[in-house]
Amino acid sequence: MKREAVIVGVGDVPLKDGRVVGGGSVLQVQARAAKAALDDARIPMRDVDGLLVAGLWGVPGPGQLASVTLGEYLGIFPRFADTTNIGGSAFEAHVAHAAMAIEAGYCDVALIVYGSMQKSERSRTLGGRPPVLTMQFENVWGIPQPVGGYALAAQRHMHEFGTRQEQLAEIAVATRKWAALNPAATMRDPLTIDDVMASTPISDPLKLLDCCLVTDGAGAVVMTTADNARAHGSRMIHVRGYGEAHTHWSIGAMPDLARLTAAEMSGRRAFEMAGIDHSAIDVVECYDSFTITVLMTLEALGFCKPGEGGAFVSGQRTAPGGPFPLNTNGGGLSYCHPGMYGIFLLVEAVRQLRGDAGDRQVAGARTALVHGTGGTLSSGGTVILANH
Amino acid sequence: MTEAPRAASPAPAQPVAYEKPQPVVDPGTKPFWDAAREHRLSIPRCRACGQHHFYPRELCPHCHSDDLEWVDASGKGEIYSYTIARKPAGPVFAADVPYVIAMITLDEGPRMMSIIVTPDVEQVRIGDRVSVLYDDVTPELTLPKFSLDKA
């Protein structure tokens, strides 16, 4: 009988004001998140034989061998490792890769983990990436990183489709309303469209409140077979479909600045694999590095037509109580954003599908779409999850 | 990242060095930067499919042929998109704020990122025609920047 890969555990670490409570090194916080997810799965660490990591943010030199370093730290000897790093969408790709490995019998229990202490370590700046190889043609100009690339896309989208800055602001406001329902969220005070419009200009047309937070954080996801999940009494979430793609690293090589080609590709494949259409999706968790990222993602995934994203998010349609529940934990804009955010999309989708989301629970959520975006609108990873 | 000079540091005796990031030139990109120093905008063109590309690659990104040649571009193009940096990409750009970074579609086809040199950043629009100008920032490095054709 065919092995079915399922998600059985999710975990994160407590945050206060965007910092990990109690502090810790980037390895410590990942170990805590891994333990939380494995406890949630009711599976012991010693059973983990697949380790998927996208990088150890801030650890130079040997730390670049991310799974080797983290496997040693966790005291495990994985027989399947995946260090795919395509940016913040890596974790959606990890779910796909883990599912393939588990279903092929290449491993039995896969642990996907990420952590960063970038806020506590004050390691984030708008510049400073070395102008080598392909980047020698962009980083010499002083483009703020990474916001400038997203700003170029936003400007082009506004030019082609008449998208307005107030429509981008709708996304920040709706996301903040979800954050107000999440005790773990960093920013929970009410926000208005005027507040967003009046916030500090960063890189036109994007302003401070169009940008995600800079926080610490760590998260983990555990996958195994459905049979193993039953044996451990784990609460399983089914992986119905997935897809991934990447199109460029340099923003100058993005095929079309007003269209998110990577998400078009990954989303189409995930929907085809799941055999469902958009009306079956009850809740969407999509990467919100910047407000424009969300708008372009919704268009690329086909929730609306190209150019209609502005109208789609207007009138607070994505806020709590609205017809399109989106980024229900408060997103990277208001919950947390520790450099690579994609793991938290998965954690939140699983909580929604299990009915564990507390005040922010989307009633009757059965099917969730998760979409990560990485780099500078570079990569996409789509995962469709269901509790049935 | 380059640290801003401390206020207590002694003033340099020579003119202030160019402190912004400089391209780490490699064998694949040297012809471009060498040409820029001679005030030419040289980009690769594919002999197989006839299309230009930028930045320079070993294989044509359109048809993947390795039959490439360097040709001088016209230095003309139009703004495909732009952003006005209101915050600098690090302290070395702080004195330039606000400055315009644009993606320019060269008349030969490829897109190129550069700076739009203008006394009034607010007048820049998508679709504006631009022309290259050469900024000799050091004896070894010339940056091809662009200015608006409109008055």
XYZ file of C-alpha atoms in Angstrom, chain A residues 125-134 136-145 148-149 151-156 159-160 200-206 250-258, chain B residues 1-2 18 20-26 29-30 32-33 54-57 79-90 93 99 101-103 111-115 122 126-127 143-145:
92
model
C 20.686 46.360 7.447
C 19.421 47.868 4.193
C 22.810 47.519 2.533
C 26.000 45.605 2.781
C 25.492 42.697 0.422
C 28.757 42.192 -1.462
C 28.805 43.315 -5.122
C 30.132 40.020 -6.480
C 29.122 37.844 -9.449
C 25.575 38.716 -10.543
C 27.989 43.518 -9.073
C 25.370 45.033 -11.405
C 22.880 45.926 -8.675
C 24.557 46.457 -5.317
C 26.833 49.202 -6.639
C 23.834 51.498 -7.054
C 22.717 51.633 -3.451
C 19.380 49.913 -3.844
C 18.014 49.340 -0.325
C 17.954 45.577 0.274
C 14.105 48.342 -3.211
C 13.396 45.389 -5.476
C 9.438 48.823 -4.574
C 10.376 48.506 -8.248
C 7.700 45.821 -8.623
C 5.108 47.901 -6.775
C 5.814 50.943 -8.937
C 5.437 48.879 -12.104
C 1.782 51.884 -13.526
C 0.286 48.941 -15.430
C 8.055 56.867 7.051
C 8.869 56.621 3.319
C 11.520 53.944 2.735
C 11.757 53.247 -0.994
C 8.922 54.738 -3.043
C 6.138 53.711 -3.170
C 6.756 51.508 -0.107
C 18.739 39.822 -9.568
C 15.613 41.966 -9.684
C 16.805 43.022 -13.144
C 16.232 39.446 -14.317
C 12.647 39.172 -13.022
C 10.652 38.177 -16.111
C 7.866 40.718 -15.507
C 7.976 43.116 -12.565
C 4.173 43.292 -12.400
C 29.332 46.401 5.621
C 31.532 49.507 5.545
C 35.079 56.487 -3.144
C 30.501 52.990 -1.985
C 30.439 49.349 -3.048
C 32.562 48.686 -6.101
C 31.981 45.774 -8.436
C 34.163 42.760 -7.818
C 35.083 42.392 -11.480
C 35.525 38.846 -12.740
C 32.246 40.842 -16.552
C 35.594 42.541 -17.228
C 31.727 45.489 -19.575
C 33.646 47.413 -16.934
C 22.485 41.919 -19.700
C 24.205 41.249 -17.307
C 26.842 39.342 -19.323
C 26.650 35.560 -19.280
C 12.493 53.683 -17.607
C 10.694 50.373 -16.999
C 10.349 51.006 -13.275
C 12.040 53.061 -10.590
C 12.126 53.714 -6.892
C 13.157 56.786 -4.965
C 15.324 55.661 -2.051
C 14.221 57.721 0.947
C 16.439 55.650 3.237
C 19.982 54.780 2.162
C 21.378 51.330 1.460
C 23.832 51.784 4.310
C 24.700 56.278 0.538
C 18.109 59.157 -5.034
C 17.291 53.768 -8.818
C 15.723 52.624 -12.054
C 15.337 49.567 -14.190
C 17.009 45.690 -18.772
C 19.752 47.314 -16.722
C 19.673 48.761 -13.227
C 21.270 52.152 -12.754
C 20.961 55.560 -11.147
C 10.039 63.852 -8.183
C 7.939 55.179 -15.933
C 8.335 55.441 -19.704
C 29.749 53.774 -13.519
C 27.280 54.083 -16.402
C 24.445 56.201 -15.029
